[in-house]
PDB file of C-alpha atoms in Angstrom:
ATOM      1  CA  MET A  16     144.699 -96.458 -57.932  1.00  0.00           C
ATOM      2  CA  LYS A  17     140.901 -96.761 -58.042  1.00  0.00           C
ATOM      3  CA  VAL A  18     139.224-100.135 -58.685  1.00  0.00           C
ATOM      4  CA  VAL A  19     135.555-100.374 -59.694  1.00  0.00           C
ATOM      5  CA  VAL A  20     133.857-103.686 -58.870  1.00  0.00           C
ATOM      6  CA  THR A  21     130.455-104.769 -60.201  1.00  0.00           C
ATOM      7  CA  GLY A  22     128.657-107.568 -58.373  1.00  0.00           C
ATOM      8  CA  ALA A  23     130.398-106.381 -55.222  1.00  0.00           C
ATOM      9  CA  SER A  24     127.634-107.501 -52.855  1.00  0.00           C
ATOM     10  CA  GLY A  25     127.990-111.174 -53.809  1.00  0.00           C
ATOM     11  CA  PHE A  26     130.170-113.810 -52.166  1.00  0.00           C
ATOM     12  CA  LEU A  27     133.247-113.487 -54.376  1.00  0.00           C
ATOM     13  CA  GLY A  28     132.744-109.789 -55.101  1.00  0.00           C
ATOM     14  CA  SER A  29     132.706-108.948 -51.410  1.00  0.00           C
ATOM     15  CA  TRP A  30     135.899-110.917 -50.751  1.00  0.00           C
ATOM     16  CA  ILE A  31     137.589-109.186 -53.684  1.00  0.00           C
ATOM     17  CA  CYS A  32     136.566-105.789 -52.268  1.00  0.00           C
ATOM     18  CA  ARG A  33     137.651-106.790 -48.754  1.00  0.00           C
ATOM     19  CA  VAL A  34     141.169-107.784 -49.819  1.00  0.00           C
ATOM     20  CA  ILE A  35     142.030-105.237 -52.514  1.00  0.00           C
ATOM     21  CA  SER A  36     140.693-102.338 -50.402  1.00  0.00           C
ATOM     22  CA  ASN A  37     143.737-102.888 -48.198  1.00  0.00           C
ATOM     23  CA  GLU A  38     145.848-101.658 -51.106  1.00  0.00           C
ATOM     24  CA  TYR A  39     143.604 -99.555 -53.329  1.00  0.00           C
ATOM     25  CA  GLU A  40     140.561 -97.300 -53.338  1.00  0.00           C
ATOM     26  CA  VAL A  41     137.522 -99.422 -54.236  1.00  0.00           C
ATOM     27  CA  VAL A  42     134.155 -98.411 -55.695  1.00  0.00           C
ATOM     28  CA  ALA A  43     131.465-101.075 -55.192  1.00  0.00           C
ATOM     29  CA  LEU A  44     128.848-100.706 -57.929  1.00  0.00           C
ATOM     30  CA  LEU A  45     125.493-102.053 -56.675  1.00  0.00           C
ATOM     31  CA  ARG A  46     121.911-102.312 -57.811  1.00  0.00           C
ATOM     32  CA  PRO A  47     119.511-100.140 -55.753  1.00  0.00           C
ATOM     33  CA  GLU A  48     117.942-103.234 -54.178  1.00  0.00           C
ATOM     34  CA  SER A  49     121.165-105.136 -53.414  1.00  0.00           C
ATOM     35  CA  ASN A  50     121.693-106.306 -49.828  1.00  0.00           C
ATOM     36  CA  ASP A  51     125.172-105.090 -48.909  1.00  0.00           C
ATOM     37  CA  PHE A  52     125.604-107.047 -45.657  1.00  0.00           C
ATOM     38  CA  ARG A  53     128.717-108.758 -47.019  1.00  0.00           C
ATOM     39  CA  LEU A  54     130.391-105.363 -47.454  1.00  0.00           C
ATOM     40  CA  GLN A  55     129.933-104.202 -43.888  1.00  0.00           C
ATOM     41  CA  GLY A  56     133.109-103.174 -42.088  1.00  0.00           C
ATOM     42  CA  ILE A  57     135.259-102.746 -45.212  1.00  0.00           C
ATOM     43  CA  GLU A  58     137.323 -99.570 -45.070  1.00  0.00           C
ATOM     44  CA  ASN A  59     138.463 -97.563 -48.097  1.00  0.00           C
ATOM     45  CA  LEU A  60     135.259 -98.583 -49.901  1.00  0.00           C
ATOM     46  CA  GLU A  61     132.712 -96.364 -51.643  1.00  0.00           C
ATOM     47  CA  LYS A  62     129.296 -97.845 -52.427  1.00  0.00           C
ATOM     48  CA  VAL A  63     127.473 -96.517 -55.481  1.00  0.00           C
ATOM     49  CA  ARG A  64     123.917 -97.679 -56.146  1.00  0.00           C
ATOM     50  CA  ALA A  65     122.508 -97.316 -59.650  1.00  0.00           C
ATOM     51  CA  GLN A  66     120.162 -99.040 -62.064  1.00  0.00           C
ATOM     52  CA  ILE A  67     122.080-101.422 -64.311  1.00  0.00           C
ATOM     53  CA  GLU A  68     121.335 -99.344 -67.409  1.00  0.00           C
ATOM     54  CA  ASP A  69     123.203 -96.487 -65.732  1.00  0.00           C
ATOM     55  CA  TRP A  70     126.292 -98.523 -64.845  1.00  0.00           C
ATOM     56  CA  PRO A  71     128.266 -97.510 -67.972  1.00  0.00           C
ATOM     57  CA  LYS A  72     127.838 -93.860 -67.003  1.00  0.00           C
ATOM     58  CA  VAL A  73     128.946 -94.587 -63.419  1.00  0.00           C
ATOM     59  CA  ILE A  74     131.979 -96.515 -64.694  1.00  0.00           C
ATOM     60  CA  GLN A  75     132.998 -93.581 -66.886  1.00  0.00           C
ATOM     61  CA  GLU A  76     132.446 -90.950 -64.199  1.00  0.00           C
ATOM     62  CA  ALA A  77     134.303 -92.942 -61.546  1.00  0.00           C
ATOM     63  CA  LYS A  78     137.569 -92.305 -63.406  1.00  0.00           C
ATOM     64  CA  GLY A  79     139.002 -95.612 -62.261  1.00  0.00           C
ATOM     65  CA  GLN A  80     141.985 -97.501 -63.580  1.00  0.00           C
ATOM     66  CA  VAL A  81     140.703-101.073 -63.026  1.00  0.00           C
ATOM     67  CA  LEU A  82     137.240-102.506 -63.723  1.00  0.00           C
ATOM     68  CA  ILE A  83     136.271-105.921 -62.344  1.00  0.00           C
ATOM     69  CA  LEU A  84     133.124-107.287 -64.014  1.00  0.00           C
ATOM     70  CA  ASN A  85     131.953-109.665 -61.303  1.00  0.00           C
ATOM     71  CA  ASP A  86     128.165-109.312 -61.645  1.00  0.00           C
ATOM     72  CA  TRP A  87     126.200-112.210 -63.135  1.00  0.00           C
ATOM     73  CA  TRP A  88     122.590-113.323 -63.027  1.00  0.00           C
ATOM     74  CA  GLY A  89     122.011-117.059 -62.510  1.00  0.00           C
ATOM     75  CA  VAL A  90     125.082-118.356 -60.710  1.00  0.00           C
ATOM     76  CA  GLY A  91     123.091-120.883 -58.656  1.00  0.00           C
ATOM     77  CA  ASN A  92     122.692-124.473 -59.828  1.00  0.00           C
ATOM     78  CA  ILE A  93     118.948-124.084 -60.399  1.00  0.00           C
ATOM     79  CA  HIS A  94     119.604-121.504 -63.133  1.00  0.00           C
ATOM     80  CA  ARG A  95     122.401-123.329 -64.953  1.00  0.00           C
ATOM     81  CA  ASP A  96     120.242-124.172 -67.990  1.00  0.00           C
ATOM     82  CA  ASP A  97     118.037-121.096 -67.952  1.00  0.00           C
ATOM     83  CA  GLU A  98     117.969-119.221 -71.269  1.00  0.00           C
ATOM     84  CA  ARG A  99     118.087-115.967 -69.294  1.00  0.00           C
ATOM     85  CA  GLN A 100     121.815-116.595 -68.869  1.00  0.00           C
ATOM     86  CA  LEU A 101     122.259-114.862 -72.214  1.00  0.00           C
ATOM     87  CA  GLU A 102     120.714-111.686 -70.794  1.00  0.00           C
ATOM     88  CA  ASN A 103     124.020-111.086 -68.986  1.00  0.00           C
ATOM     89  CA  LEU A 104     125.852-110.475 -72.251  1.00  0.00           C
ATOM     90  CA  PRO A 105     124.670-106.979 -73.253  1.00  0.00           C
ATOM     91  CA  ARG A 106     125.496-105.680 -69.768  1.00  0.00           C
ATOM     92  CA  ILE A 107     129.018-107.104 -69.913  1.00  0.00           C
ATOM     93  CA  LYS A 108     129.540-105.561 -73.354  1.00  0.00           C
ATOM     94  CA  ASN A 109     128.170-102.134 -72.362  1.00  0.00           C
ATOM     95  CA  ASN A 110     130.263-101.965 -69.183  1.00  0.00           C
ATOM     96  CA  ALA A 111     133.413-103.052 -71.029  1.00  0.00           C
ATOM     97  CA  ASN A 112     132.805-100.404 -73.697  1.00  0.00           C
ATOM     98  CA  ALA A 113     132.454 -97.798 -70.938  1.00  0.00           C
ATOM     99  CA  ALA A 114     135.865 -98.797 -69.574  1.00  0.00           C
ATOM    100  CA  VAL A 115     137.377 -98.467 -73.040  1.00  0.00           C
ATOM    101  CA  SER A 116     135.806 -95.035 -73.497  1.00  0.00           C
ATOM    102  CA  ALA A 117     137.099 -93.909 -70.075  1.00  0.00           C
ATOM    103  CA  GLN A 118     140.587 -95.299 -70.831  1.00  0.00           C
ATOM    104  CA  TYR A 119     140.827 -97.767 -67.966  1.00  0.00           C
ATOM    105  CA  LYS A 120     144.142 -99.615 -67.777  1.00  0.00           C
ATOM    106  CA  LEU A 121     142.804-103.061 -66.842  1.00  0.00           C
ATOM    107  CA  VAL A 122     139.490-104.896 -67.225  1.00  0.00           C
ATOM    108  CA  ILE A 123     138.959-108.210 -65.455  1.00  0.00           C
ATOM    109  CA  GLY A 124     136.080-110.512 -66.405  1.00  0.00           C
ATOM    110  CA  VAL A 125     134.939-113.381 -64.231  1.00  0.00           C
ATOM    111  CA  GLY A 126     134.491-116.797 -65.797  1.00  0.00           C
ATOM    112  CA  SER A 127     134.027-120.347 -64.598  1.00  0.00           C
ATOM    113  CA  GLN A 128     135.160-123.935 -64.890  1.00  0.00           C
ATOM    114  CA  ALA A 129     131.730-124.461 -66.511  1.00  0.00           C
ATOM    115  CA  GLU A 130     133.261-123.146 -69.745  1.00  0.00           C
ATOM    116  CA  LEU A 131     135.146-126.429 -70.036  1.00  0.00           C
ATOM    117  CA  GLY A 132     132.515-129.075 -69.326  1.00  0.00           C
ATOM    118  CA  PRO A 133     133.658-132.506 -68.093  1.00  0.00           C
ATOM    119  CA  VAL A 134     137.459-132.712 -68.216  1.00  0.00           C
ATOM    120  CA  HIS A 135     140.124-135.099 -67.006  1.00  0.00           C
ATOM    121  CA  GLY A 136     143.715-134.548 -65.991  1.00  0.00           C
ATOM    122  CA  GLU A 137     145.493-131.233 -65.635  1.00  0.00           C
ATOM    123  CA  ILE A 138     143.599-128.213 -66.938  1.00  0.00           C
ATOM    124  CA  SER A 139     145.819-125.668 -68.664  1.00  0.00           C
ATOM    125  CA  GLU A 140     144.921-122.068 -69.384  1.00  0.00           C
ATOM    126  CA  ASN A 141     144.558-122.870 -73.093  1.00  0.00           C
ATOM    127  CA  GLN A 142     142.110-125.740 -72.468  1.00  0.00           C
ATOM    128  CA  PRO A 143     139.479-125.759 -75.266  1.00  0.00           C
ATOM    129  CA  ASP A 144     135.939-124.646 -74.470  1.00  0.00           C
ATOM    130  CA  ASN A 145     133.369-127.420 -74.120  1.00  0.00           C
ATOM    131  CA  PRO A 146     130.425-126.071 -72.093  1.00  0.00           C
ATOM    132  CA  THR A 147     127.497-128.394 -71.393  1.00  0.00           C
ATOM    133  CA  THR A 148     125.163-125.867 -69.723  1.00  0.00           C
ATOM    134  CA  GLN A 149     123.595-122.544 -70.674  1.00  0.00           C
ATOM    135  CA  TYR A 150     125.664-120.994 -67.890  1.00  0.00           C
ATOM    136  CA  GLY A 151     128.903-122.307 -69.380  1.00  0.00           C
ATOM    137  CA  GLU A 152     127.916-121.252 -72.891  1.00  0.00           C
ATOM    138  CA  ALA A 153     127.016-117.764 -71.694  1.00  0.00           C
ATOM    139  CA  LYS A 154     130.338-117.411 -69.873  1.00  0.00           C
ATOM    140  CA  VAL A 155     132.223-118.379 -73.041  1.00  0.00           C
ATOM    141  CA  ALA A 156     130.207-115.839 -75.022  1.00  0.00           C
ATOM    142  CA  ALA A 157     130.845-113.144 -72.394  1.00  0.00           C
ATOM    143  CA  ARG A 158     134.581-113.772 -72.523  1.00  0.00           C
ATOM    144  CA  LYS A 159     134.622-113.397 -76.290  1.00  0.00           C
ATOM    145  CA  LEU A 160     132.563-110.212 -76.070  1.00  0.00           C
ATOM    146  CA  LEU A 161     134.933-108.775 -73.490  1.00  0.00           C
ATOM    147  CA  PHE A 162     138.086-109.466 -75.486  1.00  0.00           C
ATOM    148  CA  ASP A 163     136.436-108.156 -78.638  1.00  0.00           C
ATOM    149  CA  ALA A 164     135.379-104.949 -76.862  1.00  0.00           C
ATOM    150  CA  THR A 165     138.925-104.219 -75.681  1.00  0.00           C
ATOM    151  CA  SER A 166     140.886-105.582 -78.661  1.00  0.00           C
ATOM    152  CA  SER A 167     141.344-102.256 -80.403  1.00  0.00           C
ATOM    153  CA  SER A 168     142.409-100.433 -77.236  1.00  0.00           C
ATOM    154  CA  LYS A 169     145.480-100.497 -75.019  1.00  0.00           C
ATOM    155  CA  ILE A 170     143.522-101.959 -72.106  1.00  0.00           C
ATOM    156  CA  ARG A 171     145.028-105.043 -70.499  1.00  0.00           C
ATOM    157  CA  THR A 172     142.270-107.659 -70.376  1.00  0.00           C
ATOM    158  CA  VAL A 173     142.103-110.688 -68.068  1.00  0.00           C
ATOM    159  CA  TRP A 174     139.491-113.428 -67.840  1.00  0.00           C
ATOM    160  CA  LEU A 175     139.426-115.276 -64.530  1.00  0.00           C
ATOM    161  CA  ARG A 176     138.536-118.916 -65.068  1.00  0.00           C
ATOM    162  CA  ILE A 177     137.473-119.644 -61.508  1.00  0.00           C
ATOM    163  CA  PHE A 178     137.295-123.133 -60.082  1.00  0.00           C
ATOM    164  CA  SER A 179     135.374-124.079 -56.937  1.00  0.00           C
ATOM    165  CA  THR A 180     135.586-121.605 -54.070  1.00  0.00           C
ATOM    166  CA  TYR A 181     134.370-121.605 -50.472  1.00  0.00           C
ATOM    167  CA  GLY A 182     134.536-119.516 -47.329  1.00  0.00           C
ATOM    168  CA  PRO A 183     132.475-117.390 -44.934  1.00  0.00           C
ATOM    169  CA  LEU A 184     129.721-115.356 -46.618  1.00  0.00           C
ATOM    170  CA  ASP A 185     129.091-118.154 -49.131  1.00  0.00           C
ATOM    171  CA  SER A 186     125.473-118.843 -50.082  1.00  0.00           C
ATOM    172  CA  SER A 187     123.543-122.032 -49.543  1.00  0.00           C
ATOM    173  CA  GLY A 188     123.059-124.261 -52.555  1.00  0.00           C
ATOM    174  CA  TRP A 189     126.732-125.247 -52.739  1.00  0.00           C
ATOM    175  CA  LEU A 190     128.241-128.385 -51.280  1.00  0.00           C
ATOM    176  CA  ILE A 191     130.430-127.062 -48.459  1.00  0.00           C
ATOM    177  CA  PRO A 192     127.962-124.555 -46.932  1.00  0.00           C
ATOM    178  CA  ASP A 193     125.117-127.031 -47.354  1.00  0.00           C
ATOM    179  CA  ILE A 194     126.993-129.780 -45.498  1.00  0.00           C
ATOM    180  CA  ILE A 195     127.964-127.361 -42.723  1.00  0.00           C
ATOM    181  CA  ASN A 196     124.432-126.000 -42.356  1.00  0.00           C
ATOM    182  CA  SER A 197     122.852-129.472 -42.343  1.00  0.00           C
ATOM    183  CA  LEU A 198     125.210-130.881 -39.739  1.00  0.00           C
ATOM    184  CA  ILE A 199     124.925-127.829 -37.474  1.00  0.00           C
ATOM    185  CA  LYS A 200     121.136-128.378 -37.536  1.00  0.00           C
ATOM    186  CA  ASP A 201     121.594-132.116 -36.831  1.00  0.00           C
ATOM    187  CA  GLU A 202     120.072-132.930 -40.208  1.00  0.00           C
ATOM    188  CA  SER A 203     121.312-135.797 -42.374  1.00  0.00           C
ATOM    189  CA  LYS A 204     122.993-134.887 -45.655  1.00  0.00           C
ATOM    190  CA  ASP A 205     122.562-136.987 -48.790  1.00  0.00           C
ATOM    191  CA  LEU A 206     125.678-137.125 -50.950  1.00  0.00           C
ATOM    192  CA  THR A 207     127.156-138.956 -53.918  1.00  0.00           C
ATOM    193  CA  HIS A 208     129.873-141.502 -53.184  1.00  0.00           C
ATOM    194  CA  GLY A 209     132.228-138.508 -53.172  1.00  0.00           C
ATOM    195  CA  ASP A 210     134.960-139.887 -55.420  1.00  0.00           C
ATOM    196  CA  GLN A 211     135.237-136.584 -57.316  1.00  0.00           C
ATOM    197  CA  ASP A 212     138.759-135.168 -57.114  1.00  0.00           C
ATOM    198  CA  TRP A 213     138.095-131.480 -56.620  1.00  0.00           C
ATOM    199  CA  SER A 214     139.851-128.125 -56.454  1.00  0.00           C
ATOM    200  CA  TYR A 215     138.635-126.049 -53.493  1.00  0.00           C
ATOM    201  CA  LEU A 216     140.044-122.540 -53.149  1.00  0.00           C
ATOM    202  CA  HIS A 217     139.278-120.262 -50.208  1.00  0.00           C
ATOM    203  CA  ALA A 218     137.748-116.939 -51.294  1.00  0.00           C
ATOM    204  CA  TYR A 219     140.582-115.099 -49.550  1.00  0.00           C
ATOM    205  CA  ASP A 220     143.091-116.794 -51.866  1.00  0.00           C
ATOM    206  CA  LEU A 221     140.962-115.948 -54.896  1.00  0.00           C
ATOM    207  CA  ALA A 222     140.955-112.289 -53.869  1.00  0.00           C
ATOM    208  CA  GLN A 223     144.724-112.428 -53.425  1.00  0.00           C
ATOM    209  CA  ALA A 224     144.942-113.769 -56.978  1.00  0.00           C
ATOM    210  CA  VAL A 225     143.004-110.726 -58.199  1.00  0.00           C
ATOM    211  CA  LEU A 226     145.408-108.472 -56.307  1.00  0.00           C
ATOM    212  CA  THR A 227     148.354-110.239 -57.984  1.00  0.00           C
ATOM    213  CA  ILE A 228     146.778-109.651 -61.397  1.00  0.00           C
ATOM    214  CA  ILE A 229     146.280-105.950 -60.678  1.00  0.00           C
ATOM    215  CA  ASP A 230     149.889-105.583 -59.559  1.00  0.00           C
ATOM    216  CA  GLN A 231     151.527-107.593 -62.362  1.00  0.00           C
ATOM    217  CA  ASP A 232     151.216-105.897 -65.751  1.00  0.00           C
ATOM    218  CA  LYS A 233     152.398-108.968 -67.666  1.00  0.00           C
ATOM    219  CA  ILE A 234     149.389-111.103 -66.679  1.00  0.00           C
ATOM    220  CA  GLN A 235     146.698-111.089 -69.354  1.00  0.00           C
ATOM    221  CA  GLY A 236     144.313-113.373 -71.230  1.00  0.00           C
ATOM    222  CA  ILE A 237     142.667-116.397 -69.620  1.00  0.00           C
ATOM    223  CA  VAL A 238     143.954-117.008 -66.095  1.00  0.00           C
ATOM    224  CA  ASN A 239     143.117-120.169 -64.150  1.00  0.00           C
ATOM    225  CA  VAL A 240     142.254-119.408 -60.526  1.00  0.00           C
ATOM    226  CA  GLY A 241     141.939-122.569 -58.467  1.00  0.00           C
ATOM    227  CA  ASN A 242     143.721-124.754 -55.975  1.00  0.00           C
ATOM    228  CA  PRO A 243     146.240-127.058 -57.672  1.00  0.00           C
ATOM    229  CA  LYS A 244     146.142-129.217 -54.509  1.00  0.00           C
ATOM    230  CA  THR A 245     142.987-131.274 -54.979  1.00  0.00           C
ATOM    231  CA  GLN A 246     140.806-133.079 -52.450  1.00  0.00           C
ATOM    232  CA  LYS A 247     138.320-135.929 -52.723  1.00  0.00           C
ATOM    233  CA  ILE A 248     134.860-134.542 -52.029  1.00  0.00           C
ATOM    234  CA  LYS A 249     134.316-137.423 -49.609  1.00  0.00           C
ATOM    235  CA  ASP A 250     137.399-136.362 -47.643  1.00  0.00           C
ATOM    236  CA  VAL A 251     136.147-132.776 -47.463  1.00  0.00           C
ATOM    237  CA  ALA A 252     132.756-133.932 -46.179  1.00  0.00           C
ATOM    238  CA  LEU A 253     134.419-136.224 -43.637  1.00  0.00           C
ATOM    239  CA  LEU A 254     136.640-133.389 -42.438  1.00  0.00           C
ATOM    240  CA  ILE A 255     133.598-131.177 -41.848  1.00  0.00           C
ATOM    241  CA  SER A 256     131.842-133.997 -39.992  1.00  0.00           C
ATOM    242  CA  SER A 257     134.964-134.624 -37.907  1.00  0.00           C
ATOM    243  CA  ILE A 258     135.165-130.977 -36.843  1.00  0.00           C
ATOM    244  CA  LEU A 259     131.475-131.034 -35.884  1.00  0.00           C
ATOM    245  CA  GLN A 260     131.638-134.646 -34.591  1.00  0.00           C
ATOM    246  CA  LYS A 261     128.617-135.700 -36.670  1.00  0.00           C
ATOM    247  CA  ARG A 262     129.905-138.384 -39.056  1.00  0.00           C
ATOM    248  CA  ASN A 263     126.655-140.361 -38.724  1.00  0.00           C
ATOM    249  CA  LEU A 264     124.697-137.655 -40.575  1.00  0.00           C
ATOM    250  CA  LEU A 265     126.571-138.086 -43.876  1.00  0.00           C
ATOM    251  CA  LYS A 266     124.772-140.405 -46.318  1.00  0.00           C
ATOM    252  CA  PHE A 267     127.326-141.261 -49.005  1.00  0.00           C
ATOM    253  CA  GLY A 268     125.865-142.844 -52.135  1.00  0.00           C
ATOM    254  CA  ALA A 269     122.353-141.517 -51.558  1.00  0.00           C
ATOM    255  CA  ILE A 270     122.622-139.349 -54.692  1.00  0.00           C
ATOM    256  CA  PRO A 271     123.681-140.849 -58.056  1.00  0.00           C
ATOM    257  CA  TYR A 272     126.283-139.140 -60.211  1.00  0.00           C
ATOM    258  CA  ARG A 273     124.878-137.000 -63.024  1.00  0.00           C
ATOM    259  CA  ASN A 274     125.400-138.122 -66.611  1.00  0.00           C
ATOM    260  CA  ASP A 275     127.714-135.137 -67.142  1.00  0.00           C
ATOM    261  CA  GLN A 276     129.310-135.400 -63.691  1.00  0.00           C
ATOM    262  CA  VAL A 277     132.752-133.824 -63.542  1.00  0.00           C
ATOM    263  CA  MET A 278     134.938-136.298 -61.649  1.00  0.00           C
ATOM    264  CA  GLU A 279     138.226-134.427 -61.711  1.00  0.00           C
ATOM    265  CA  LEU A 280     139.295-130.778 -61.502  1.00  0.00           C
ATOM    266  CA  ARG A 281     143.049-130.162 -61.603  1.00  0.00           C
ATOM    267  CA  PRO A 282     143.700-126.540 -62.593  1.00  0.00           C
ATOM    268  CA  VAL A 283     147.180-125.439 -63.567  1.00  0.00           C
ATOM    269  CA  CYS A 284     147.540-121.787 -62.539  1.00  0.00           C
ATOM    270  CA  GLU A 285     150.740-121.062 -64.433  1.00  0.00           C
ATOM    271  CA  LYS A 286     150.235-117.322 -65.007  1.00  0.00           C
ATOM    272  CA  LEU A 287     149.662-116.676 -61.304  1.00  0.00           C
ATOM    273  CA  THR A 288     152.309-118.971 -59.856  1.00  0.00           C
ATOM    274  CA  GLU A 289     154.912-117.381 -62.139  1.00  0.00           C
ATOM    275  CA  PHE A 290     154.534-114.242 -60.017  1.00  0.00           C
ATOM    276  CA  GLY A 291     154.573-115.993 -56.659  1.00  0.00           C
ATOM    277  CA  TRP A 292     150.869-116.505 -55.999  1.00  0.00           C
ATOM    278  CA  ARG A 293     149.843-119.705 -54.275  1.00  0.00           C
ATOM    279  CA  PRO A 294     146.918-120.698 -52.036  1.00  0.00           C
ATOM    280  CA  LEU A 295     147.713-119.863 -48.413  1.00  0.00           C
ATOM    281  CA  VAL A 296     144.616-121.254 -46.679  1.00  0.00           C
ATOM    282  CA  GLU A 297     144.810-124.986 -45.992  1.00  0.00           C
ATOM    283  CA  ILE A 298     141.471-126.746 -46.401  1.00  0.00           C
ATOM    284  CA  ALA A 299     141.276-127.830 -42.740  1.00  0.00           C
ATOM    285  CA  ASP A 300     141.958-124.304 -41.477  1.00  0.00           C
ATOM    286  CA  GLY A 301     139.503-122.800 -43.944  1.00  0.00           C
ATOM    287  CA  LEU A 302     136.745-125.228 -42.972  1.00  0.00           C
ATOM    288  CA  ARG A 303     137.253-124.670 -39.248  1.00  0.00           C
ATOM    289  CA  HIS A 304     137.025-120.926 -39.786  1.00  0.00           C
ATOM    290  CA  MET A 305     133.934-121.262 -41.991  1.00  0.00           C
ATOM    291  CA  ILE A 306     132.209-123.495 -39.453  1.00  0.00           C
ATOM    292  CA  ALA A 307     133.015-121.065 -36.634  1.00  0.00           C
ATOM    293  CA  TRP A 308     131.647-118.152 -38.690  1.00  0.00           C
ATOM    294  CA  THR A 309     128.503-120.125 -39.649  1.00  0.00           C
ATOM    295  CA  GLU A 310     127.825-120.853 -35.988  1.00  0.00           C
ATOM    296  CA  ASN A 311     128.551-117.264 -34.990  1.00  0.00           C
ATOM    297  CA  SER A 312     128.601-114.529 -37.663  1.00  0.00           C
ATOM    298  CA  ASN A 313     130.450-112.251 -35.243  1.00  0.00           C
ATOM    299  CA  VAL A 314     133.592-114.335 -35.766  1.00  0.00           C
ATOM    300  CA  PRO A 315     136.082-112.047 -37.567  1.00  0.00           C
ATOM    301  CA  LEU A 316     136.468-112.705 -41.288  1.00  0.00           C
ATOM    302  CA  LYS A 317     140.217-112.235 -41.070  1.00  0.00           C
ATOM    303  CA  LEU A 318     142.005-115.556 -41.048  1.00  0.00           C
ATOM    304  CA  ASN A 319     144.888-114.551 -38.778  1.00  0.00           C
TER     305      ASN A 319
END
């Protein structure tokens, strides 16, 4: 089976390629200018560079069976309320239409917890949309476009609602890599009080979830992908500082909570767990590995 992945050079895209290439032939669809350092060393992977307006043609000519639409402009926090988020939508629609035309068997779109806004308690896969950012609104719109594009075909369609992820190859600008980078440099790190109860999923486990979806024909629709075992953000920060022995650099309470601060993320991943998927990477093991890789990028990405 051949799997085509857009956004393959990014953090999550590269992990998806790394894991599923152990089972399937993978085509990584990249922009001409994309830095592909995250894809180095992956076997059974073909890289195809093309301008984004040519991606539908590449998708059709690849003759794949699975398309994973992982590309997205404006994932970083600084772009969350940028109106350019909506510019992602035509590309998602055009690429989905190309998969329909080429008779792919499965199309997977990549969403976010941002579709839900502030929530409390367990989060089911039929949780109503309530986005509070342009990013969240654009993701909701992209999901609707994707399902509309494939509704009249026989293509199985899945929308990954992804909760917080971490792991080697992650970018700065997110809590875990920022804490690690600050402490390694002996710099203090300002934080909130850290009472948020959060779902942190290692990128390896996310990629394994994608593999489960590819293999299980009955999985479709919105699929929560997160860690049902939550952690207080303060405990995660303290664990990092304990590994690095730099507790004194954490400044809890230096940053106030936002007005729309999400204090609790408890995803219920019913569609995945029904087929035996569960997170395998414990948070302590994942953080130790990520710290080791951050200190020395020659550390193998494999967790065993």
